[in-house]
């Protein structure tokens, strides 16, 4: 599972399009790593919801990457982190 999360985070971080507003590619990469790290702990607490979140993330993050808006990706990762931490 750790390899899957790390691969997912790296995939999201390195395939991000150009810069936008206050959010940079580096901040998206950091947020992706933060999400992956926190998902590891979350997976132990709620495995079912973990599966749902990762499936949602694969779809939503891929969609956001095609728009070229890095700020939207930052906002999305912030939303996911808030959900995991709640």
PDB file of C-alpha atoms in Angstrom, residues 25-64:
ATOM      1  CA  UNK A  25       4.327  23.255  -8.833  1.00  0.00           C
ATOM      2  CA  UNK A  26       6.499  22.774  -5.758  1.00  0.00           C
ATOM      3  CA  UNK A  27       3.570  23.464  -3.420  1.00  0.00           C
ATOM      4  CA  UNK A  28       1.387  21.010  -5.359  1.00  0.00           C
ATOM      5  CA  UNK A  29       4.115  18.391  -5.047  1.00  0.00           C
ATOM      6  CA  UNK A  30       4.383  19.025  -1.302  1.00  0.00           C
ATOM      7  CA  UNK A  31       0.614  18.850  -0.872  1.00  0.00           C
ATOM      8  CA  UNK A  32       0.530  15.577  -2.828  1.00  0.00           C
ATOM      9  CA  UNK A  33       3.181  14.136  -0.510  1.00  0.00           C
ATOM     10  CA  UNK A  34       1.294  15.419   2.550  1.00  0.00           C
ATOM     11  CA  UNK A  35      -1.883  13.762   1.306  1.00  0.00           C
ATOM     12  CA  UNK A  36      -0.044  10.479   0.649  1.00  0.00           C
ATOM     13  CA  UNK A  37       1.522  10.539   4.121  1.00  0.00           C
ATOM     14  CA  UNK A  38      -1.743  11.285   5.881  1.00  0.00           C
ATOM     15  CA  UNK A  39      -3.599   8.715   3.796  1.00  0.00           C
ATOM     16  CA  UNK A  40      -1.296   6.017   5.177  1.00  0.00           C
ATOM     17  CA  UNK A  41      -2.537   6.701   8.705  1.00  0.00           C
ATOM     18  CA  UNK A  42      -6.104   7.214   7.534  1.00  0.00           C
ATOM     19  CA  UNK A  43      -6.107   3.842   5.774  1.00  0.00           C
ATOM     20  CA  UNK A  44      -5.679   2.114   9.126  1.00  0.00           C
ATOM     21  CA  UNK A  45      -8.511   4.099  10.733  1.00  0.00           C
ATOM     22  CA  UNK A  46     -11.099   3.766   7.968  1.00  0.00           C
ATOM     23  CA  UNK A  47     -10.109   1.376   5.157  1.00  0.00           C
ATOM     24  CA  UNK A  48     -13.425   1.698   3.338  1.00  0.00           C
ATOM     25  CA  UNK A  49     -13.361   5.485   3.216  1.00  0.00           C
ATOM     26  CA  UNK A  50      -9.665   5.334   2.285  1.00  0.00           C
ATOM     27  CA  UNK A  51     -10.574   3.345  -0.843  1.00  0.00           C
ATOM     28  CA  UNK A  52     -13.319   5.817  -1.712  1.00  0.00           C
ATOM     29  CA  UNK A  53     -11.020   8.821  -1.285  1.00  0.00           C
ATOM     30  CA  UNK A  54      -8.229   7.349  -3.396  1.00  0.00           C
ATOM     31  CA  UNK A  55     -10.671   6.484  -6.187  1.00  0.00           C
ATOM     32  CA  UNK A  56     -12.137   9.993  -6.064  1.00  0.00           C
ATOM     33  CA  UNK A  57      -8.643  11.485  -6.089  1.00  0.00           C
ATOM     34  CA  UNK A  58      -7.574   9.538  -9.150  1.00  0.00           C
ATOM     35  CA  UNK A  59     -10.533  10.863 -11.103  1.00  0.00           C
ATOM     36  CA  UNK A  60     -10.589  14.422  -9.786  1.00  0.00           C
ATOM     37  CA  UNK A  61      -6.836  15.066  -9.802  1.00  0.00           C
ATOM     38  CA  UNK A  62      -6.543  13.746 -13.366  1.00  0.00           C
ATOM     39  CA  UNK A  63      -9.362  16.042 -14.435  1.00  0.00           C
ATOM     40  CA  UNK A  64      -7.782  19.045 -12.700  1.00  0.00           C
TER      41      UNK A  64
END
